GROMACS .gro file of N, CA, C and O in nm:
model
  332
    1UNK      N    1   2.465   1.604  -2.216
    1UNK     CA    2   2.480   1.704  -2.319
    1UNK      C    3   2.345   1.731  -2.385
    1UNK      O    4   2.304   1.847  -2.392
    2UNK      N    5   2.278   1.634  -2.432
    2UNK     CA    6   2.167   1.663  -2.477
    2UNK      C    7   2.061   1.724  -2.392
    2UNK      O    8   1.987   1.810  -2.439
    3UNK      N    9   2.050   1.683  -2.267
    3UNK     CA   10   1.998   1.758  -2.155
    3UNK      C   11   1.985   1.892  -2.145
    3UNK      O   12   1.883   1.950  -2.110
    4UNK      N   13   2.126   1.960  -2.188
    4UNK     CA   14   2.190   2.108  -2.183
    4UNK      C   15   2.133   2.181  -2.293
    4UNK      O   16   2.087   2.295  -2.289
    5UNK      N   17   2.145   2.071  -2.429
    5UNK     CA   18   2.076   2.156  -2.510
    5UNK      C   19   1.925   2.185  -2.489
    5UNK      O   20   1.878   2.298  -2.481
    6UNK      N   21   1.868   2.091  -2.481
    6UNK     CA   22   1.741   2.090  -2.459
    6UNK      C   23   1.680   2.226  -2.412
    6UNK      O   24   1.617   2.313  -2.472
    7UNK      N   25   1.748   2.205  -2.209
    7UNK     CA   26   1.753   2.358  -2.171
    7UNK      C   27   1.749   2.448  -2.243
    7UNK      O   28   1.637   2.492  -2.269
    8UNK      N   29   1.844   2.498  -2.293
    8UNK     CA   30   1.932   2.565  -2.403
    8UNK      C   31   1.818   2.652  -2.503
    8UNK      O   32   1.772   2.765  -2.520
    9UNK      N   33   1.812   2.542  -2.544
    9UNK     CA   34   1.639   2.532  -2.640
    9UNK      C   35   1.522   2.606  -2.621
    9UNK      O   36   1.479   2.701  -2.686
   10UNK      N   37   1.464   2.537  -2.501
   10UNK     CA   38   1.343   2.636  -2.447
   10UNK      C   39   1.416   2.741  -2.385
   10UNK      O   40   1.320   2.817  -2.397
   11UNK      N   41   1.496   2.809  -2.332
   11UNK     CA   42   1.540   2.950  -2.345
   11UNK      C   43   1.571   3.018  -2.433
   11UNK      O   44   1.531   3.134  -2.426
   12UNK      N   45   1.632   2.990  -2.521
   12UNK     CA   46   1.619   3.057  -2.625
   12UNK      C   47   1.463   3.035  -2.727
   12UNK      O   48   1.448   3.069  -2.844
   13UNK      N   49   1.374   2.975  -2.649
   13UNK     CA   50   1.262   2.984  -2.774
   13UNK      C   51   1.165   3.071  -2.678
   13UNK      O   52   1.069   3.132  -2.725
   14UNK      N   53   1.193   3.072  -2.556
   14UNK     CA   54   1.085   3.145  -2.492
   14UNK      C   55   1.127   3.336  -2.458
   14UNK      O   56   1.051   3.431  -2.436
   15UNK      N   57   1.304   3.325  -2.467
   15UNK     CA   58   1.343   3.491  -2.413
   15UNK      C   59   1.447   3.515  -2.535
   15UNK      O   60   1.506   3.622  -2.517
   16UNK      N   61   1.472   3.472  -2.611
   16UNK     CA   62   1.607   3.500  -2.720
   16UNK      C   63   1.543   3.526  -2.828
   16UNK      O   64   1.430   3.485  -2.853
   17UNK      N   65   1.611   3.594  -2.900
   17UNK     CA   66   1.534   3.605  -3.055
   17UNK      C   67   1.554   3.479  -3.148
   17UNK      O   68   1.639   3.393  -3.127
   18UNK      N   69   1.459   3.479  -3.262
   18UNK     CA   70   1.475   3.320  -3.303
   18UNK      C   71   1.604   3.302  -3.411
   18UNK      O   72   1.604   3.199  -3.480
   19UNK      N   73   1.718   3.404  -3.428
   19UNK     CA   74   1.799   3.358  -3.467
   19UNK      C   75   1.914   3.338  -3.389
   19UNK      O   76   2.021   3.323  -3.449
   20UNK      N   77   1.912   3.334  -3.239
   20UNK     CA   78   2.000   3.251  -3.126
   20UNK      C   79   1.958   3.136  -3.124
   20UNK      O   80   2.046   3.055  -3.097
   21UNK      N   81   1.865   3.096  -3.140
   21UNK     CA   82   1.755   2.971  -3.101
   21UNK      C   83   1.785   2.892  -3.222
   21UNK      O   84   1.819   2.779  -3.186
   22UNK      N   85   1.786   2.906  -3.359
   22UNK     CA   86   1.844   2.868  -3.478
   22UNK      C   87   1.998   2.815  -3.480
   22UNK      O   88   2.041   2.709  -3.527
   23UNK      N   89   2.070   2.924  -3.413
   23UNK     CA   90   2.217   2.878  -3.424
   23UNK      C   91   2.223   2.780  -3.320
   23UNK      O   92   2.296   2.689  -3.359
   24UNK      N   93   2.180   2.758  -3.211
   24UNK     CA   94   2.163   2.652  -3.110
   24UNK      C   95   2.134   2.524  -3.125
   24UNK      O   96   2.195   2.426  -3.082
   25UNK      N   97   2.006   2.532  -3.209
   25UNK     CA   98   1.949   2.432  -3.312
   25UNK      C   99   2.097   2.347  -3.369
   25UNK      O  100   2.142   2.243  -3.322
   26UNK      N  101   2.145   2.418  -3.467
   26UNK     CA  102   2.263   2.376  -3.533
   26UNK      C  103   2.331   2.304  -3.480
   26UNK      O  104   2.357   2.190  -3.519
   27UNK      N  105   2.392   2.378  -3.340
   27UNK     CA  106   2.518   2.287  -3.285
   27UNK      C  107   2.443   2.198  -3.216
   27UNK      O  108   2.497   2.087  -3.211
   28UNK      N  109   2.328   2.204  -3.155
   28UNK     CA  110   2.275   2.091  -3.129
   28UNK      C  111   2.229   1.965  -3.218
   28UNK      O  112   2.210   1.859  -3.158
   29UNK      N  113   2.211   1.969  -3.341
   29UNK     CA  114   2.195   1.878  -3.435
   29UNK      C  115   2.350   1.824  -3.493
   29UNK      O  116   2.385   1.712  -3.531
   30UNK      N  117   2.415   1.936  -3.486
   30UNK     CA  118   2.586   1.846  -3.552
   30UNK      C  119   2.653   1.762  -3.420
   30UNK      O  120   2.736   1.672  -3.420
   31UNK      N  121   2.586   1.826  -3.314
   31UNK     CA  122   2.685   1.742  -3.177
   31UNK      C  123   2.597   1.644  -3.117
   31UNK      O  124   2.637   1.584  -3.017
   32UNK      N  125   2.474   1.617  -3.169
   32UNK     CA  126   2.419   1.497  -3.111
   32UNK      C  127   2.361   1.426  -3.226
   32UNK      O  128   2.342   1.481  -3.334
   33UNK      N  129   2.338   1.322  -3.206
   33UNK     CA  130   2.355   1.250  -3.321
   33UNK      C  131   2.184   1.207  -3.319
   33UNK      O  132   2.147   1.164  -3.210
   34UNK      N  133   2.081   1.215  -3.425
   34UNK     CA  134   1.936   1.175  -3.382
   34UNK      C  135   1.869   1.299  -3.293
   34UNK      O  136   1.778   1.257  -3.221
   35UNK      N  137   1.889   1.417  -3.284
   35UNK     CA  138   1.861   1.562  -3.231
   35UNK      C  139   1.738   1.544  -3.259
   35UNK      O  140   1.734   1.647  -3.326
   36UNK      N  141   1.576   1.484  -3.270
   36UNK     CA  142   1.482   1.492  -3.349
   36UNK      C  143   1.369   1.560  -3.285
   36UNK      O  144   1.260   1.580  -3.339
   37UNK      N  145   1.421   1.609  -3.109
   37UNK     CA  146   1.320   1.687  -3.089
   37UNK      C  147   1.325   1.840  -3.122
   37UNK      O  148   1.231   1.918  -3.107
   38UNK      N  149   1.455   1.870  -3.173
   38UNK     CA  150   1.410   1.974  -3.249
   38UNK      C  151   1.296   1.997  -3.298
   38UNK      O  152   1.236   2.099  -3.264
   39UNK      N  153   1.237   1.898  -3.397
   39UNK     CA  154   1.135   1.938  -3.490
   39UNK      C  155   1.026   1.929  -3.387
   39UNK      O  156   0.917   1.965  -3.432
   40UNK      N  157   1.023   1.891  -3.261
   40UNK     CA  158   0.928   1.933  -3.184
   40UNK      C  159   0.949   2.114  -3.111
   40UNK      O  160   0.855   2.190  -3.090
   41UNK      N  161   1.053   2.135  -3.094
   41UNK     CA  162   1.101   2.274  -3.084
   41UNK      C  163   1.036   2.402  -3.180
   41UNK      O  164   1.002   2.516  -3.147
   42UNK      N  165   1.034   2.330  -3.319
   42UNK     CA  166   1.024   2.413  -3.437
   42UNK      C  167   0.851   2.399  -3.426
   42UNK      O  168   0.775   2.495  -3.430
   43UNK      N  169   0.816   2.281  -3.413
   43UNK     CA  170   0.600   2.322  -3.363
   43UNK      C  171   0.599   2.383  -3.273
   43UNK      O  172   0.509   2.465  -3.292
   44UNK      N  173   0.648   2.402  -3.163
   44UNK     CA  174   0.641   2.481  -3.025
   44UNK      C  175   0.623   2.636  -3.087
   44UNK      O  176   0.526   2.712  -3.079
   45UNK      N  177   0.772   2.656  -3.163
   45UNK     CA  178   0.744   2.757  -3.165
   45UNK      C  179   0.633   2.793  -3.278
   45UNK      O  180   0.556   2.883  -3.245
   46UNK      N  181   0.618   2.753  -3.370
   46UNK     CA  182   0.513   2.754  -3.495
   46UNK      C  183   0.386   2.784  -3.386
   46UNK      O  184   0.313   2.881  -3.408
   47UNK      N  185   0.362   2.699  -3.271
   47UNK     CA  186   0.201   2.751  -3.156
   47UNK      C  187   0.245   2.887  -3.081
   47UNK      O  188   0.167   2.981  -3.062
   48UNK      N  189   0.371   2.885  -3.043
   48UNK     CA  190   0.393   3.002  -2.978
   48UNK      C  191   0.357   3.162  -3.040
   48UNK      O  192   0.281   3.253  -3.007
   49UNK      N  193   0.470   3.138  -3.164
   49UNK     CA  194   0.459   3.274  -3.241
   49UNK      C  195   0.405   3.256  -3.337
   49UNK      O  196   0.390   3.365  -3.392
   50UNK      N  197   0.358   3.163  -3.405
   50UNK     CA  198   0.322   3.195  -3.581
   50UNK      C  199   0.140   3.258  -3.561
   50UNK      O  200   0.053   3.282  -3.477
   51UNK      N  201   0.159   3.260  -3.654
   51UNK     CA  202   0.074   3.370  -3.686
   51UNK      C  203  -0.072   3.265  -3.834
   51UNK      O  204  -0.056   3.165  -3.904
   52UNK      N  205  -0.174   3.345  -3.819
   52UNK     CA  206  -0.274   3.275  -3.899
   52UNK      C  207  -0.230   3.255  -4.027
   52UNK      O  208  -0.252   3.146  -4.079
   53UNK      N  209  -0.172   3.340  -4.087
   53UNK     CA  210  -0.133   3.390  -4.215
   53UNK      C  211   0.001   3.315  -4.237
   53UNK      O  212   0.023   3.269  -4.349
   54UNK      N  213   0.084   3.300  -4.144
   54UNK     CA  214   0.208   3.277  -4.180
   54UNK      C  215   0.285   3.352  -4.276
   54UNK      O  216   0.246   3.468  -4.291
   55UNK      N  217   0.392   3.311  -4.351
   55UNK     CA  218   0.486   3.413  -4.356
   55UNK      C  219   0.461   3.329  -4.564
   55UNK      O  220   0.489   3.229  -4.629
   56UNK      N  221   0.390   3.470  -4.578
   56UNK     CA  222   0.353   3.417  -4.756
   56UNK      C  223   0.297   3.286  -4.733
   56UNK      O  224   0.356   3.179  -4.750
   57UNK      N  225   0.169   3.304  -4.687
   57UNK     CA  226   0.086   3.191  -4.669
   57UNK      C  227   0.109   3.074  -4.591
   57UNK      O  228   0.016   3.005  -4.550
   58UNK      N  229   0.204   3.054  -4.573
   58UNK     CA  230   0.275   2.918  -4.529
   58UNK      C  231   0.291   2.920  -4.361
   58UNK      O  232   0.389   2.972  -4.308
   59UNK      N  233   0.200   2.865  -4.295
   59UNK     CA  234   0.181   2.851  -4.114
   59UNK      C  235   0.305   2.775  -4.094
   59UNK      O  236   0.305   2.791  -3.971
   60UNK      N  237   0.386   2.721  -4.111
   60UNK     CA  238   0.440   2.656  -4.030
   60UNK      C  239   0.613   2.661  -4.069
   60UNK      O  240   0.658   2.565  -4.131
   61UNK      N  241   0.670   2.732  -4.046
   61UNK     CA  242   0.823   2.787  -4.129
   61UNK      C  243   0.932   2.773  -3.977
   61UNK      O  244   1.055   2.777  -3.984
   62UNK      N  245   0.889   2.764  -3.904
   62UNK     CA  246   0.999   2.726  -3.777
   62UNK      C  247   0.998   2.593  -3.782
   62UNK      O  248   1.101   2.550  -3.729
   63UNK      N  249   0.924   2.503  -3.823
   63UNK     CA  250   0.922   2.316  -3.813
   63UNK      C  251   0.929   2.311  -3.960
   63UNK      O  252   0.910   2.191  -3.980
   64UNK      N  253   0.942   2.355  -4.050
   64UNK     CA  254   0.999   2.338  -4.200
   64UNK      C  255   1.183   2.360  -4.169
   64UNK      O  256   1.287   2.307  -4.207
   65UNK      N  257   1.139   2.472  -4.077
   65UNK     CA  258   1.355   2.519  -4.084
   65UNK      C  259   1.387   2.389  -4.020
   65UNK      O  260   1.470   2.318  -4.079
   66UNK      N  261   1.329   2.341  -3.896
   66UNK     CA  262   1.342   2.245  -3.781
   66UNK      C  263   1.396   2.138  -3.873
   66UNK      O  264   1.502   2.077  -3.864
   67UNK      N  265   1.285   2.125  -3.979
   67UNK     CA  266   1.336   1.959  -4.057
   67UNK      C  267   1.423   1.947  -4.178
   67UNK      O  268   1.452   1.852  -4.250
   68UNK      N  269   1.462   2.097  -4.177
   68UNK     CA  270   1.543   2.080  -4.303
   68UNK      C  271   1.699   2.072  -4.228
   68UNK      O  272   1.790   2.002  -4.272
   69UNK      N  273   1.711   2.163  -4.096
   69UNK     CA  274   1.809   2.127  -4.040
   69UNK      C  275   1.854   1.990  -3.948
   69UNK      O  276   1.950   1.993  -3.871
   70UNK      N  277   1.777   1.883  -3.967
   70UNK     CA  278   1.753   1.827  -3.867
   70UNK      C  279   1.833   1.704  -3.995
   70UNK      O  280   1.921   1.621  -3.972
   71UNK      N  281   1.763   1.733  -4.127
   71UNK     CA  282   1.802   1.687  -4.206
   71UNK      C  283   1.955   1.650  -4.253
   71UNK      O  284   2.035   1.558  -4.242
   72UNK      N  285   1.944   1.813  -4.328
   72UNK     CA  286   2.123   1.880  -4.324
   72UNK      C  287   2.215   1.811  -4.242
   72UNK      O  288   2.302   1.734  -4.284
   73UNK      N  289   2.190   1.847  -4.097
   73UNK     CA  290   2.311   1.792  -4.005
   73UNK      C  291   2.334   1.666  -3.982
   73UNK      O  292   2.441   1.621  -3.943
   74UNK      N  293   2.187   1.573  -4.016
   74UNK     CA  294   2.239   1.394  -4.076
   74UNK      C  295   2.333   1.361  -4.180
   74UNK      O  296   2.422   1.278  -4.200
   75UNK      N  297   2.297   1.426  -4.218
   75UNK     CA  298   2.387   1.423  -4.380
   75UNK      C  299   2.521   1.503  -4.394
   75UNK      O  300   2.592   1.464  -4.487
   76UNK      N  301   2.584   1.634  -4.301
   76UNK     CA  302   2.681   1.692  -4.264
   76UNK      C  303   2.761   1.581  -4.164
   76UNK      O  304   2.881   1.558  -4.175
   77UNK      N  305   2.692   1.532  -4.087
   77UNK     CA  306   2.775   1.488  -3.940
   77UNK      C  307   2.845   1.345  -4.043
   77UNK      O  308   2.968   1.344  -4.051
   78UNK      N  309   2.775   1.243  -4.110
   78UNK     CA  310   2.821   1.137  -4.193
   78UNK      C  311   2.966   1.197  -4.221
   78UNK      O  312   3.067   1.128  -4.213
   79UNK      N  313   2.967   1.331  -4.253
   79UNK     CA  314   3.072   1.351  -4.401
   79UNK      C  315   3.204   1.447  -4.283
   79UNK      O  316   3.317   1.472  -4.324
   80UNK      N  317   3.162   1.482  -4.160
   80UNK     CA  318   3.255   1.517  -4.102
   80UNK      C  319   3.388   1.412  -4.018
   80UNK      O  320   3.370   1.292  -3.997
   81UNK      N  321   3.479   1.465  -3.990
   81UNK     CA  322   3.560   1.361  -3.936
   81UNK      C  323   3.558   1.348  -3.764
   81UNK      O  324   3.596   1.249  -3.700
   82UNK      N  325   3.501   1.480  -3.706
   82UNK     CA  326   3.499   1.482  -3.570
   82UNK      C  327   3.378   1.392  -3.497
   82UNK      O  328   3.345   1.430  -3.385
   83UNK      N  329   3.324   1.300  -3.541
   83UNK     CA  330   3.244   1.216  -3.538
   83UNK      C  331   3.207   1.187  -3.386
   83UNK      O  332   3.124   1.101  -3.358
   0.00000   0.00000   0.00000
């Protein structure tokens, strides 16, 4: 499963727009438990697409989303029952 996402992952970070790649993110962080290469996903793309400037100064906003969701869904998956 994690395999799939992975896949999953770099297709949607290399041909999908980045809010398929986001929702993917998600179910991949609530259905695997320790998901932490996301936040390598979220630098990938930060080298891929970001930009010098970043978005209101700030370079790096795809590995900020990466760790806040990476976060979130530790702290969601605890409190869910489908465990």
């Amino acid at each position: 499963m994690r395999t799939a996402f992975n896949i999953g992952l770099i297709i949607c970070l290399l041909f999908l727009p980045w809010w398929l790649g986001a929702i993917v993110l998600v179910a991949a962080c609530l259905a695997i438990r320790g998901f932490y290469e996301a936040i390598l996903y979220g630098i990938l793309a930060d080298a891929l697409y970001g930009t010098t400037l970043g978005i209101h100064g700030f370079q790096y906003p795809a590995t900020a989303l990466a760790v806040i969701l990476v976060l979130i869904s530790a702290f969601l998956r605890d409190k869910l029952a489908w465990q």
